[in-house]
Coordinates of C-alpha atoms in Angstrom, one line a residue:
Chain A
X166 CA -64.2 13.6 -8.6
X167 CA -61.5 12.9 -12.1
X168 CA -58.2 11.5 -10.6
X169 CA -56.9 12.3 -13.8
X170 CA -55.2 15.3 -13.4
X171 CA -53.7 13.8 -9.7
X172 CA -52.1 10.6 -11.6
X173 CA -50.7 13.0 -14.3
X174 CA -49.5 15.5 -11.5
X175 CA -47.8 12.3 -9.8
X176 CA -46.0 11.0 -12.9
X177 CA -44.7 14.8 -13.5
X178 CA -43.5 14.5 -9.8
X179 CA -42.1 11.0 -9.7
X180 CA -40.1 12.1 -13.0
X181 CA -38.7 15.6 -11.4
X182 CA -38.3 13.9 -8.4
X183 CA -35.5 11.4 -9.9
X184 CA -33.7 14.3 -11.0
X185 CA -33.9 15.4 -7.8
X186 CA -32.7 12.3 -6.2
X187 CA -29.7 11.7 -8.4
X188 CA -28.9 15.9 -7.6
X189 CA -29.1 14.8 -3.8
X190 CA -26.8 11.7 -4.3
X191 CA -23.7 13.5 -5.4
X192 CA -24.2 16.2 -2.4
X193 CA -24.9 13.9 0.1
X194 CA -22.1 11.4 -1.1
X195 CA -19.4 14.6 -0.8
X196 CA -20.9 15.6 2.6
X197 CA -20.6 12.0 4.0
X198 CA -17.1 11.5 2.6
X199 CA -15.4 14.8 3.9
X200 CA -17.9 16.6 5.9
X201 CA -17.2 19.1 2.9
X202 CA -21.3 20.8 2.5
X203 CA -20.4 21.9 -1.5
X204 CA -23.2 24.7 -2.1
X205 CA -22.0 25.2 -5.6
X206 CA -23.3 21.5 -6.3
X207 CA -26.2 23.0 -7.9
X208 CA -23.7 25.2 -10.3
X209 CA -22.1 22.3 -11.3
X210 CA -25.4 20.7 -12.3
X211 CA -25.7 24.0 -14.4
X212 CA -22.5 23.2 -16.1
X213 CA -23.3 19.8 -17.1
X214 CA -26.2 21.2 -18.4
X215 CA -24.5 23.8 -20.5
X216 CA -21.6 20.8 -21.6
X217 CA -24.1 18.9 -23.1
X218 CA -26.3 21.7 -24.5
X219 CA -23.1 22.7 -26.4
X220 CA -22.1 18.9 -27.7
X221 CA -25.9 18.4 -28.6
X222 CA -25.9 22.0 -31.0
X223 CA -22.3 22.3 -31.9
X224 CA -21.9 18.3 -32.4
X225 CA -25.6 16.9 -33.0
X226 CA -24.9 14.4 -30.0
X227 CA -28.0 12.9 -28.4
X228 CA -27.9 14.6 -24.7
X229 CA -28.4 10.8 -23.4
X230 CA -25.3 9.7 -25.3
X231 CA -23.4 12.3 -24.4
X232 CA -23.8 11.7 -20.6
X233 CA -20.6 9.5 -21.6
X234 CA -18.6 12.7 -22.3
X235 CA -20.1 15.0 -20.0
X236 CA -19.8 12.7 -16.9
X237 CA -16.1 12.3 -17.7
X238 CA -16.4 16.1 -18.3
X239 CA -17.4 16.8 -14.7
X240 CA -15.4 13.8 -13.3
X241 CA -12.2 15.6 -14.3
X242 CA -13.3 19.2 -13.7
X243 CA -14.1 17.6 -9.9
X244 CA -10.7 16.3 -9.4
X245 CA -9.6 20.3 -10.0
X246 CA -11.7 22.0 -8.0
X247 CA -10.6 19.3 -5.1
X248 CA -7.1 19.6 -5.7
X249 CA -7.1 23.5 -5.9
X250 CA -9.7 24.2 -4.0
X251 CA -11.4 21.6 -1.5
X252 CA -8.1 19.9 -0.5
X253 CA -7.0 22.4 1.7
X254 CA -10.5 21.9 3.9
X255 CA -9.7 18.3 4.6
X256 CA -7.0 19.3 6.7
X257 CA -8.8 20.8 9.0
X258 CA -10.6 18.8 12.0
X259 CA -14.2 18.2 11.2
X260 CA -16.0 20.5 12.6
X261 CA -14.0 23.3 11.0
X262 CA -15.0 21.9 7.8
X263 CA -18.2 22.8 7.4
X264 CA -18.3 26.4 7.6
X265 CA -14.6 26.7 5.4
X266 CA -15.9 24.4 2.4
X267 CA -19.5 26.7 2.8
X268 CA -17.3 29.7 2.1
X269 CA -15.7 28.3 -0.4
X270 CA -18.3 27.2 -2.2
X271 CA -20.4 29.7 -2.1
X272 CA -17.6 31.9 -3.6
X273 CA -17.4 29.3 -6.4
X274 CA -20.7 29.4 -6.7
X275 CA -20.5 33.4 -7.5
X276 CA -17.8 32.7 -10.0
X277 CA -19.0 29.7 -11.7
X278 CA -22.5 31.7 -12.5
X279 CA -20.6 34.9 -13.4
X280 CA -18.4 32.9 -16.0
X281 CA -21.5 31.2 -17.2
X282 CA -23.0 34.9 -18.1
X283 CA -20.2 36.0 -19.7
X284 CA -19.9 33.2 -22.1
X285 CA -23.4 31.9 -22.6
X286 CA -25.4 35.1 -21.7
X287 CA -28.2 34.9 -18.9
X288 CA -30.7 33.4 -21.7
X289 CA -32.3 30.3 -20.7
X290 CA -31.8 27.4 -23.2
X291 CA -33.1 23.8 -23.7
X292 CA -31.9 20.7 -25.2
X293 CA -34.6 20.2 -28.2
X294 CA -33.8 17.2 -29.8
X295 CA -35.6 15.9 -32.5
X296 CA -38.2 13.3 -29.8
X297 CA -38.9 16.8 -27.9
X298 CA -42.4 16.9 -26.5
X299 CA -43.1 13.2 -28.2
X300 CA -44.5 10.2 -25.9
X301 CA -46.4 7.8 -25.1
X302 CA -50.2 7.8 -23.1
X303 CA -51.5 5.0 -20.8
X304 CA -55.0 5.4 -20.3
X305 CA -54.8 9.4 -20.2
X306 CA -52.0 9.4 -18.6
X307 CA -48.8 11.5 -20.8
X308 CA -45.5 10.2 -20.4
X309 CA -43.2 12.1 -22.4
X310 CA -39.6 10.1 -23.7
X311 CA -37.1 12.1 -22.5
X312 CA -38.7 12.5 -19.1
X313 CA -38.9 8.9 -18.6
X314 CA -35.5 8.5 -20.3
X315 CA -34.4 11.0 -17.6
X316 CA -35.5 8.7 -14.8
X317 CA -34.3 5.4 -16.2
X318 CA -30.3 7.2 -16.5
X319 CA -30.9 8.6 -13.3
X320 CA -32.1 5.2 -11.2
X321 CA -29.3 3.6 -13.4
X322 CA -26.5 6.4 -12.1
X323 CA -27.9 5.9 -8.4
X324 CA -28.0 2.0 -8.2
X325 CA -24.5 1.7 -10.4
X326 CA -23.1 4.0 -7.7
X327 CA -24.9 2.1 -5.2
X328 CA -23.4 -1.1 -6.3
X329 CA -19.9 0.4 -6.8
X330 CA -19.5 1.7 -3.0
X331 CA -20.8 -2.2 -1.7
X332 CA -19.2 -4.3 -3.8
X333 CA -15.7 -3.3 -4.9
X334 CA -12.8 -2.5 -2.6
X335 CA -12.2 0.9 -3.5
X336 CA -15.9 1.5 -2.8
X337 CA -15.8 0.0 0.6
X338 CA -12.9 2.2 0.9
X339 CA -14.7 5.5 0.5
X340 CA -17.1 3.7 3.2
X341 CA -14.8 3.5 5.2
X342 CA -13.4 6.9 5.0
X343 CA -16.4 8.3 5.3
X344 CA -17.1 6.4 8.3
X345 CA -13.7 6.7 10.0
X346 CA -10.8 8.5 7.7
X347 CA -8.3 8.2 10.8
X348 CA -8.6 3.9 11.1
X349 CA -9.2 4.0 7.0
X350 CA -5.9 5.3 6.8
X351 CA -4.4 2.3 9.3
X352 CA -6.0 0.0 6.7
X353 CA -3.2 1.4 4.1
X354 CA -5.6 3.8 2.2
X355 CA -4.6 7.0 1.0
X356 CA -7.4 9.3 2.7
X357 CA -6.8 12.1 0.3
X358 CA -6.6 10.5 -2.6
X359 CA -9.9 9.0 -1.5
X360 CA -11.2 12.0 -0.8
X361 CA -10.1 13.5 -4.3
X362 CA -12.2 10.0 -5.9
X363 CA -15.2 10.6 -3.8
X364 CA -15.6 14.9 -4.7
X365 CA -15.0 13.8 -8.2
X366 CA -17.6 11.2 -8.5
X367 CA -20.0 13.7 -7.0
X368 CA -19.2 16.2 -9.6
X369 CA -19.9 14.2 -12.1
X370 CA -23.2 12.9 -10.6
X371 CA -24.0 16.8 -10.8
X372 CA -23.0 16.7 -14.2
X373 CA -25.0 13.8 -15.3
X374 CA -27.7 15.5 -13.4
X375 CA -27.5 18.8 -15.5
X376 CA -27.4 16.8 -18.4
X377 CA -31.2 15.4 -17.6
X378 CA -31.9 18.7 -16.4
X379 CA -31.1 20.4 -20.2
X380 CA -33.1 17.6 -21.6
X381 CA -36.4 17.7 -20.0
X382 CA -36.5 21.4 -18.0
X383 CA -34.2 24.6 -18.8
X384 CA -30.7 25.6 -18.1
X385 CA -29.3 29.1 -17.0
X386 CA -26.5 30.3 -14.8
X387 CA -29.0 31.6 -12.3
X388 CA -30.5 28.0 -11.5
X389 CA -27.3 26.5 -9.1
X390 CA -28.9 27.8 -6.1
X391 CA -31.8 26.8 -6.7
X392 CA -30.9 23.2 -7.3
X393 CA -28.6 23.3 -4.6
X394 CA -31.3 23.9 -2.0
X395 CA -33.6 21.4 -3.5
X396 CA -30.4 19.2 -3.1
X397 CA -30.3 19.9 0.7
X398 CA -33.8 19.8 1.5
X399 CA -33.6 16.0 -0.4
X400 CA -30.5 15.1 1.8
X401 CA -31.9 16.3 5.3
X402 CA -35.0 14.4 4.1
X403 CA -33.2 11.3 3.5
X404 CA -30.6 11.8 6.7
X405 CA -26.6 11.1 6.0
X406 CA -25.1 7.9 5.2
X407 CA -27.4 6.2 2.7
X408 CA -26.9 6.4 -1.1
X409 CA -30.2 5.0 -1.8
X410 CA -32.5 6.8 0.9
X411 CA -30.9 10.4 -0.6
X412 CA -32.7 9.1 -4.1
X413 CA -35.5 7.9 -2.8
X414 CA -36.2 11.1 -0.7
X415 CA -35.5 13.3 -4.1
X416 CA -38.7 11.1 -5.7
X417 CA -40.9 11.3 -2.4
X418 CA -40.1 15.1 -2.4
X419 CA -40.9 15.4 -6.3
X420 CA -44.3 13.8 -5.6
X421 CA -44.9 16.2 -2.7
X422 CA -44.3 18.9 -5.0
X423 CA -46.9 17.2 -7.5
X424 CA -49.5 16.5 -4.7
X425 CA -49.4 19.6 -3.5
X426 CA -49.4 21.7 -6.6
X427 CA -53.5 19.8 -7.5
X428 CA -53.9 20.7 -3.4
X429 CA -52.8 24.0 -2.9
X430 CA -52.3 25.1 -6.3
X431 CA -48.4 25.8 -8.0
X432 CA -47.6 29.1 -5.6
X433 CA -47.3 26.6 -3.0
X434 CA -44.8 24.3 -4.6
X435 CA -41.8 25.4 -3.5
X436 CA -43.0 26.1 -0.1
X437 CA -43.9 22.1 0.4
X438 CA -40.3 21.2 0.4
X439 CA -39.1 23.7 3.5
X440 CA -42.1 22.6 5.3
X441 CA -41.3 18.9 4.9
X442 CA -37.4 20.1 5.7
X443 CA -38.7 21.8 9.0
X444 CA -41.2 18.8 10.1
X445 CA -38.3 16.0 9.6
X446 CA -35.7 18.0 11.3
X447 CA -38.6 18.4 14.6
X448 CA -39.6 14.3 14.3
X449 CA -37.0 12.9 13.1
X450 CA -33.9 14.6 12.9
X451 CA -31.5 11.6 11.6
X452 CA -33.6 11.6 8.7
X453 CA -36.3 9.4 7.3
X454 CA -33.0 6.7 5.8
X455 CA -30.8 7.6 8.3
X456 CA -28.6 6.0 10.7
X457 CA -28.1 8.0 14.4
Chain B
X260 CA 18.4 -6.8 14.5
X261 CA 17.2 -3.7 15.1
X262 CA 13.9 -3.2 13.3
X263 CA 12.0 -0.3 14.9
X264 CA 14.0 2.7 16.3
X265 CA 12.9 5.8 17.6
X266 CA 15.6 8.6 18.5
X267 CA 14.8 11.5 20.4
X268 CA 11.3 12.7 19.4
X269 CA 9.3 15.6 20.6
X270 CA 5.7 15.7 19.7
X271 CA 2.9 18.3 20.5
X272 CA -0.4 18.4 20.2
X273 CA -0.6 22.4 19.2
X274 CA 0.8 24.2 22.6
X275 CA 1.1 21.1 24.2
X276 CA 4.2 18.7 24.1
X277 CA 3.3 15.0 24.7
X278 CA 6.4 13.4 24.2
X279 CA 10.0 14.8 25.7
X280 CA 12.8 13.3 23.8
X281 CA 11.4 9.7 23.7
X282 CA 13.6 7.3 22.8
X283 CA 13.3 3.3 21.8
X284 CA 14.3 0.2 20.1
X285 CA 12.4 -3.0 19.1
X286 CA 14.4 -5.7 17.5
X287 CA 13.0 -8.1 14.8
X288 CA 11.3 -11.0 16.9
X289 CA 10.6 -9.4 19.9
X290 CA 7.8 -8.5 22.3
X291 CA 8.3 -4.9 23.7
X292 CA 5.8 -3.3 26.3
X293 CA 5.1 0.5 27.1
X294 CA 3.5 0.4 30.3
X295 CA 3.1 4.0 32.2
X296 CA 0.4 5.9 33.6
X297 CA -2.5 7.3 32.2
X298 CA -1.3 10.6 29.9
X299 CA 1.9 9.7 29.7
X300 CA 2.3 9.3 26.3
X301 CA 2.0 6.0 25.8
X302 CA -0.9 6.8 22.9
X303 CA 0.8 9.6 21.5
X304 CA 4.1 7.4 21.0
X305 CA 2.2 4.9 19.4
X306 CA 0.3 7.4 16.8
X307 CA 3.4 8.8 16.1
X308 CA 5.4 5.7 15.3
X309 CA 2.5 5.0 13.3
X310 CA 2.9 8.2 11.4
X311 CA -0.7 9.4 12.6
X312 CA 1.2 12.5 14.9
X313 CA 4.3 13.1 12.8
X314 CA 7.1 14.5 15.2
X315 CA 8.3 17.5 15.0
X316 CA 11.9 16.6 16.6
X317 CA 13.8 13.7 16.2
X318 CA 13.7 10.9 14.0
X319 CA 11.9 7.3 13.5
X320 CA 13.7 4.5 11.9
X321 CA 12.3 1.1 10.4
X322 CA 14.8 -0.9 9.0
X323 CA 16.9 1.8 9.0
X324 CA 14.7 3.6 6.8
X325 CA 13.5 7.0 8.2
X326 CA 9.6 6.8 8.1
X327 CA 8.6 9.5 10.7
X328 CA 7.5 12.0 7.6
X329 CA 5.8 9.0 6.1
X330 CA 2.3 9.4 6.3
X331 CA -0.2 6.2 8.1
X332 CA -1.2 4.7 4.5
X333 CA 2.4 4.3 3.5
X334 CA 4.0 3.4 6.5
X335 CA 0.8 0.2 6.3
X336 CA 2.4 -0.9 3.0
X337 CA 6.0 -1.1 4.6
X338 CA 4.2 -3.6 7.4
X339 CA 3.8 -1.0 10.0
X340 CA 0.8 -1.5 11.4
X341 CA -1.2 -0.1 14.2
X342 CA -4.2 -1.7 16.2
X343 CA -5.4 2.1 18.1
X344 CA -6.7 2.8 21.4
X345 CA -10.6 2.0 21.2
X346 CA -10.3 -0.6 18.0
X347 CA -11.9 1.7 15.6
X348 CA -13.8 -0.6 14.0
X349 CA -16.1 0.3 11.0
X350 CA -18.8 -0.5 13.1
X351 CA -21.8 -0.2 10.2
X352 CA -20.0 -2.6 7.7
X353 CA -19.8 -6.3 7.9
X354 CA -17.2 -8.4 9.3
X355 CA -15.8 -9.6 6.3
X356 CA -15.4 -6.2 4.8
X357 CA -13.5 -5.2 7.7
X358 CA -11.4 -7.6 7.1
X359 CA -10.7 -7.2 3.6
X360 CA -10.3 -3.5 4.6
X361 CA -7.4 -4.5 6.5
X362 CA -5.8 -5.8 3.5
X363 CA -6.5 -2.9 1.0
X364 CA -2.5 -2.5 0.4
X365 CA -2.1 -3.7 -3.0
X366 CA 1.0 -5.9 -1.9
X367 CA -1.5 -7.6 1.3
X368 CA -4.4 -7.5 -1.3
X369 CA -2.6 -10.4 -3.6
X370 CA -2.7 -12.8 -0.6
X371 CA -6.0 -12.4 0.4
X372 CA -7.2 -15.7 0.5
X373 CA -3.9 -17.2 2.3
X374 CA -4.5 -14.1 5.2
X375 CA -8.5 -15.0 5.2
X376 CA -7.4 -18.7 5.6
X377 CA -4.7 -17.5 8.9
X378 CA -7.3 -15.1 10.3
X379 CA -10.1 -17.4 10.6
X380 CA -7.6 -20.4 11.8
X381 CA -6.8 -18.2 14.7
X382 CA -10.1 -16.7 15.0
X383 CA -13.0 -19.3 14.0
X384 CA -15.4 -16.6 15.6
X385 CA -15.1 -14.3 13.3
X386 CA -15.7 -16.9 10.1
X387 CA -18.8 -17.7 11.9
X388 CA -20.4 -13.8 12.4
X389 CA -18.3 -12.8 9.0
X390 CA -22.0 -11.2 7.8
X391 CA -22.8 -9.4 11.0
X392 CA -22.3 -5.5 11.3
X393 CA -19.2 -5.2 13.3
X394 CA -21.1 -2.9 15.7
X395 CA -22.9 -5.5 17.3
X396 CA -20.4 -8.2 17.8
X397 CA -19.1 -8.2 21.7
X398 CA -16.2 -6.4 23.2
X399 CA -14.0 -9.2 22.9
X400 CA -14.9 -10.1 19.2
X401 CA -14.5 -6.5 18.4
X402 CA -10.9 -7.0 19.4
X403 CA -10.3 -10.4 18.1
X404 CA -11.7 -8.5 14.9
X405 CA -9.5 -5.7 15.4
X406 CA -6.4 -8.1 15.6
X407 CA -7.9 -10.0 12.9
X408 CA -7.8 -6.7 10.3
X409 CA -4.7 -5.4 11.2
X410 CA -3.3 -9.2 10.6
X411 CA -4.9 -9.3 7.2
X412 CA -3.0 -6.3 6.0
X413 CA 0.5 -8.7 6.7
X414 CA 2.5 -7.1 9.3
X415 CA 6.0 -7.2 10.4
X416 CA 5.9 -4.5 13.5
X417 CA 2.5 -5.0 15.1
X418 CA 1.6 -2.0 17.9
X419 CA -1.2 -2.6 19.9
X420 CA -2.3 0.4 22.0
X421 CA -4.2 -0.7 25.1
X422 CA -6.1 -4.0 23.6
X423 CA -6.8 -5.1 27.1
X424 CA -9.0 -2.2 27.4
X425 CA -13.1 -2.6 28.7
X426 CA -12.3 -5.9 28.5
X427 CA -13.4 -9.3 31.2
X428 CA -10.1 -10.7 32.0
X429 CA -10.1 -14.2 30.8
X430 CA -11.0 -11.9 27.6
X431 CA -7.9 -10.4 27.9
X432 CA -5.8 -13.3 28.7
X433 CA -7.0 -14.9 25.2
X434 CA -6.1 -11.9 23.5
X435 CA -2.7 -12.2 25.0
X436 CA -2.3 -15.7 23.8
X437 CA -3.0 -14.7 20.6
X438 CA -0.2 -12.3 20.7
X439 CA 2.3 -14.6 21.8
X440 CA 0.8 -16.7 19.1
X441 CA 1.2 -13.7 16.5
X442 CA 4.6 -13.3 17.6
X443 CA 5.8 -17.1 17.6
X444 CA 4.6 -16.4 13.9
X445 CA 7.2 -14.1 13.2
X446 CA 5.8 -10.9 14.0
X447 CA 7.2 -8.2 16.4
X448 CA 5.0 -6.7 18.6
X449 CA 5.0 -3.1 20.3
X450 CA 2.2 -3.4 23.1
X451 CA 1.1 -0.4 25.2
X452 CA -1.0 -1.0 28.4
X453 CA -2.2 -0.4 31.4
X454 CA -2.5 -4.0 32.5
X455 CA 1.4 -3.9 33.4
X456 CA 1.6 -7.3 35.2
X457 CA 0.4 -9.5 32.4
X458 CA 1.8 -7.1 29.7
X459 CA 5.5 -7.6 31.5
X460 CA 4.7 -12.0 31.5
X461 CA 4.6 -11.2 28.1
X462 CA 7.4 -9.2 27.1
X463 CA 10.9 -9.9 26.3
X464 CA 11.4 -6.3 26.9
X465 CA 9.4 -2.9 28.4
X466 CA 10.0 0.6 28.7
X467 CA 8.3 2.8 31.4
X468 CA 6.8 6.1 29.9
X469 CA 5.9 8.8 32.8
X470 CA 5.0 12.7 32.0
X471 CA 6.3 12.1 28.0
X472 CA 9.6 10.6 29.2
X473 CA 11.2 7.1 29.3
X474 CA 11.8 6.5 33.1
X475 CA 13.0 3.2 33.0
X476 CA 14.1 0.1 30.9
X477 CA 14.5 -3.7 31.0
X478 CA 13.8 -7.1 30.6
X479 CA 10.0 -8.3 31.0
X480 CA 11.2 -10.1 34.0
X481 CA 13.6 -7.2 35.4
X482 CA 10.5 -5.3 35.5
X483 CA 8.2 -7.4 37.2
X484 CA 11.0 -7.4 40.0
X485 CA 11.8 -4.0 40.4
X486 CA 10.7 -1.8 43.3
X487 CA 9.2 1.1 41.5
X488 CA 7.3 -0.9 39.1
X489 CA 5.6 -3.2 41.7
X490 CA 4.9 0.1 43.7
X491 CA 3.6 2.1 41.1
X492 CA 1.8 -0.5 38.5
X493 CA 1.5 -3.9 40.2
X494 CA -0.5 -3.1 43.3
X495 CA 2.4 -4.5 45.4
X496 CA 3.9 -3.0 48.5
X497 CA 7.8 -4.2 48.8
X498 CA 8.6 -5.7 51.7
X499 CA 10.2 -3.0 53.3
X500 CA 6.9 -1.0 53.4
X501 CA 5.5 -4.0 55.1
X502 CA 8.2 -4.0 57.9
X503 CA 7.4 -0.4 57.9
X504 CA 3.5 -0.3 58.5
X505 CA 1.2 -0.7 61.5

């Protein structure tokens, strides 16, 4: 039997699979801050994409480079949607939050692809730089540069984040909202504010996100649902609470994918993520990272 | 001086009024106690001095400042601080990061090392377990933590709601050294519980809360000596009851 094709299936899975981790991140950092389930996550990955498609043609800025514009991009666009939209949610007691911010977002979700027809028609595009389709082989193995690019910025974005929310103080102060916003706010933290930090960081994880997205796969306004539910699929995977496991379930769900596509055949792909959703939420429904 | 005042407030819960008209004064310096039954408001008064349950009748002063539409996080940095019902620890993080939590207002933040220094002087415990998860530290170290964080964030009106609370009592009567100790330090102290006798040792003064209204006021040791109090929280028939029974 060739194991060829497996390994080279794997790689391709491991790589998608960090883009779906770092997607994950940002919802399930957002979720665990506010109990806020943002649905138009996977729109705002679109957008990224589209912000740097537009810097790379109108500008000639490397997509990777321009994650420094983009995520600021995003950041600030975050901080607008909380304040107009989201901030109005957090006032309500937990449980009521869920369903509101689902409303919400999923109207946002309708808008933001509508928008993104009207100015950038319902073509699909892709970033095409100049080291497009270039790479490197190991053995016979293909690993193509902006694909492994796309992982490295993605580990980077998820560890940086990682080390942000355990090592600083305003980190461990999004913690602690997340864990208790009521005792966080006895501490002398300003919940809302926090909150507004926390969506806005999430937004521009999506951003960055999109970015990789444009780079290695295509962009269209049609594709935010789709990358939302392979965003909530990752996060039930990975359980609430941990920054880390919601990355690592993105890569172990990508090389599901992979494995199942040399298995089953590629029909099947998208079907291996809803049965993995289903048989973690029977065995072990806090999640293979997550705390009870 | 009169450092904490609170003048008439009303506060509901939705439908449901908690508090009646409460009103109360804490001077710089001093130990005040809310004992009362259970539901009487005691919580709600402290959440609402705290600016966690805003009132929506009456006013709060501190320092003659009125703080009642202040919001938790602001009234912290004015050194209002409040130890709730429960401790509310963040029980997944480490000690030490729930106690530099407690000092996360920017003026308590410049001090940090003195308050780390203060906090583990009183509490060597908690230098010792500083890496553990606060979860798993015992119910007395939870509150000695508790205390602890709200110390680090450099108080001058300390409430404690119901610290005594699931806990063994030679716990508790630590706990209440500390207070004094807190106290001898400078700070004043607002104390609600249910443990009224040793609550009353403590106080200077104490106000009895019943169905959302004060129902009595005195000294610490007026209290411990009146009729109703020993009937109704200190387990104590009068003597007259005595003479009375079979």
């Amino acid at each position: 039997m060739n194991l060829e094709p497996v390994a080279q299936n794997l790689v391709f899975g491991l790589f998608v699979g960090g883009l779906y981790g770092i997607a994950a991140v940002g919802l399930s950092l957002v979720f665990g801050v506010q109990k806020v389930l943002n649905v138009a996550h996977g729109s705002l990955i679109m957008l990224g994409g589209y912000a740097s498609f537009w810097i790379f043609t109108w500008y000639g800025i490397d997509p990777f480079l321009a994650i420094a514009i983009t995520g600021p991009l995003l950041f600030a666009f975050g901080l607008v949607l909380y304040f107009g939209l989201f901030r109005f949610v957090t006032r309500l007691r937990e449980e009521e939050r869920i369903k509101n911010s689902l409303l919400i977002s999923f109207g946002l979700t309708l808008v933001l692809e509508n928008v993104a027809i009207q100015l950038w028609t319902a073509d699909e595009r892709a970033i095409t730089t100049s080291y497009a389709g270039e790479g490197t082989t190991i053995g016979d193995i293909a690993f193509p540069y902006t694909r492994v690019a796309g992982l490295i910025v993605a580990a980077i974005c998820v560890f940086a984040l990682h080390a942000f929310l355990t090592r600083t103080f305003a980190g461990k102060a999004i913690r602690a909202t997340s864990e208790d916003w009521e005792a966080a706010s006895l501490m002398g933290i300003n919940v809302q504010r926090t909150y507004a930090v926390a969506f806005a960081i999430g937004t521009a994880l999506a951003g960055i996100a999109g970015a990789l997205v444009g780079v290695s796969y295509l962009i269209a306004p049609s594709i935010g649902l789709a990358w939302t539910l392979k965003a909530l699929v990752v996060v039930v995977l990975a359980g609430m609470g941990s920054i880390m496991g919601a990355f690592f379930a993105g890569v172990l769900l990508g090389l599901a994918e992979a494995l199942s596509i040399y298995v089953f055949g590629t029909s099947y792909r998208e079907v291996v993520g809803l049965v993995l959703f289903v048989l973690v939420l029977l065995v072990r429904p806090q999640g293979l990272f997550g705390r009870r | 001086m009169l450092e904490l005042e609170a003048n008439d407030i009303y506060v509901s819960y939705g439908d449901l009024t908690a508090l009646w008209g409460v009103s109360l004064q804490v001077h710089q310096g001093e130990i005040v106690v809310l004992i009362g039954p259970n539901g009487a408001g005691k919580t709600t008064l402290m959440r609402a001095i705290a600016g966690l349950q805003p009132p929506y009748r009456g006013n709060i002063l501190f320092d003659g400042e009125s703080v009642h539409q202040m919001r938790a996080h602001q009234l912290v940095e004015r050194g209002v601080v409040l130890i709730p019902e429960g401790r509310r620890l963040f029980a997944g993080m480490s000690v030490l990061d729930n106690l530099m939590l407690g000092a996360y207002a920017p003026k308590a933040r410049k001090a940090l090392a003195e308050t780390f220094d203060r906090v583990y002087t009183i509490f060597p415990v908690l230098a010792e377990r500083r890496g553990q998860a606060a979860g798993t530290l015992s119910g007395g170290q939870q509150q000695m933590l508790a205390i602890g964080r709200a110390l680090m964030a450099q108080p001058r009106l300390l409430l404690l709601d119901e610290p005594s609370l699931g806990l063994a009592p030679l716990v508790v009567a630590d706990i209440f050294d500390v207070l004094r100790q807190i106290n001898a330090d400078g700070v004043t102290v607002l104390l609600a519980e249910q443990n009224a006798r040793m609550a009353l040792e403590l106080a200077h003064r104490a106000y009895i809360l019943e169905e959302g209204r004060v129902s009595g006021e005195g000294t610490g040791r007026e209290m411990l000596e009146a009729d109703h109090v020993r009937r109704a929280y200190l387990g104590q028939v009068t003597p007259l009851e005595e003479a009375a029974g079979p």
